[in-house]
PDB file of C-alpha atoms in Angstrom:
ATOM      1  CA  UNK V   1       0.000   0.000   0.000  1.00 89.00           C
ATOM      2  CA  UNK V   2       2.819   2.408   0.827  1.00 92.00           C
ATOM      3  CA  UNK V   3       4.465   1.764  -2.545  1.00 95.00           C
ATOM      4  CA  UNK V   4       1.190   2.523  -4.300  1.00 95.00           C
ATOM      5  CA  UNK V   5       0.878   5.837  -2.448  1.00 95.00           C
ATOM      6  CA  UNK V   6       4.457   6.693  -3.354  1.00 96.00           C
ATOM      7  CA  UNK V   7       3.745   6.157  -7.062  1.00 97.00           C
ATOM      8  CA  UNK V   8       0.507   8.146  -6.910  1.00 97.00           C
ATOM      9  CA  UNK V   9       2.294  11.021  -5.164  1.00 97.00           C
ATOM     10  CA  UNK V  10       5.172  10.877  -7.654  1.00 97.00           C
ATOM     11  CA  UNK V  11       2.774  10.944 -10.598  1.00 98.00           C
ATOM     12  CA  UNK V  12       0.957  13.949  -9.122  1.00 98.00           C
ATOM     13  CA  UNK V  13       4.255  15.819  -8.671  1.00 97.00           C
ATOM     14  CA  UNK V  14       5.357  15.076 -12.238  1.00 96.00           C
ATOM     15  CA  UNK V  15       1.989  16.242 -13.541  1.00 97.00           C
ATOM     16  CA  UNK V  16       2.272  19.488 -11.575  1.00 97.00           C
ATOM     17  CA  UNK V  17       5.797  20.050 -12.913  1.00 94.00           C
ATOM     18  CA  UNK V  18       4.649  19.544 -16.497  1.00 95.00           C
ATOM     19  CA  UNK V  19       1.793  22.002 -15.978  1.00 97.00           C
ATOM     20  CA  UNK V  20       4.173  24.572 -14.482  1.00 95.00           C
ATOM     21  CA  UNK V  21       6.605  24.196 -17.386  1.00 94.00           C
ATOM     22  CA  UNK V  22       3.808  24.429 -19.963  1.00 95.00           C
ATOM     23  CA  UNK V  23       2.523  27.631 -18.379  1.00 97.00           C
ATOM     24  CA  UNK V  24       6.048  29.079 -18.316  1.00 95.00           C
ATOM     25  CA  UNK V  25       6.556  28.326 -22.009  1.00 96.00           C
ATOM     26  CA  UNK V  26       3.085  29.548 -22.964  1.00 97.00           C
ATOM     27  CA  UNK V  27       3.779  32.942 -21.418  1.00 97.00           C
ATOM     28  CA  UNK V  28       6.560  33.692 -23.925  1.00 97.00           C
ATOM     29  CA  UNK V  29       5.994  36.930 -25.821  1.00 97.00           C
ATOM     30  CA  UNK V  30       7.694  35.968 -29.093  1.00 97.00           C
ATOM     31  CA  UNK V  31       9.615  33.134 -30.756  1.00 97.00           C
ATOM     32  CA  UNK V  32      12.970  34.336 -29.438  1.00 97.00           C
ATOM     33  CA  UNK V  33      11.643  34.415 -25.903  1.00 98.00           C
ATOM     34  CA  UNK V  34      10.122  30.958 -26.376  1.00 97.00           C
ATOM     35  CA  UNK V  35      13.445  29.550 -27.594  1.00 96.00           C
ATOM     36  CA  UNK V  36      15.291  31.058 -24.616  1.00 96.00           C
ATOM     37  CA  UNK V  37      12.700  29.631 -22.237  1.00 95.00           C
ATOM     38  CA  UNK V  38      12.907  26.204 -23.887  1.00 94.00           C
ATOM     39  CA  UNK V  39      16.692  26.153 -23.520  1.00 94.00           C
ATOM     40  CA  UNK V  40      16.387  27.315 -19.921  1.00 91.00           C
ATOM     41  CA  UNK V  41      13.788  24.656 -19.129  1.00 86.00           C
ATOM     42  CA  UNK V  42      15.928  21.992 -20.772  1.00 86.00           C
ATOM     43  CA  UNK V  43      18.959  22.847 -18.645  1.00 80.00           C
ATOM     44  CA  UNK V  44      16.948  23.261 -15.436  1.00 68.00           C
ATOM     45  CA  UNK V  45      15.575  19.877 -15.378  1.00 57.00           C
TER      46      UNK V  45
END
């Protein structure tokens, strides 16, 4: 049961991280900004 809860919690955290990254990329103002953000996101994690 504890392993199941660990995997559920891990999945929820990964989902939240993907949503945060998507919002960060979506807030780019132009293509140059988007490319900089994509490179930054790639190096951050």
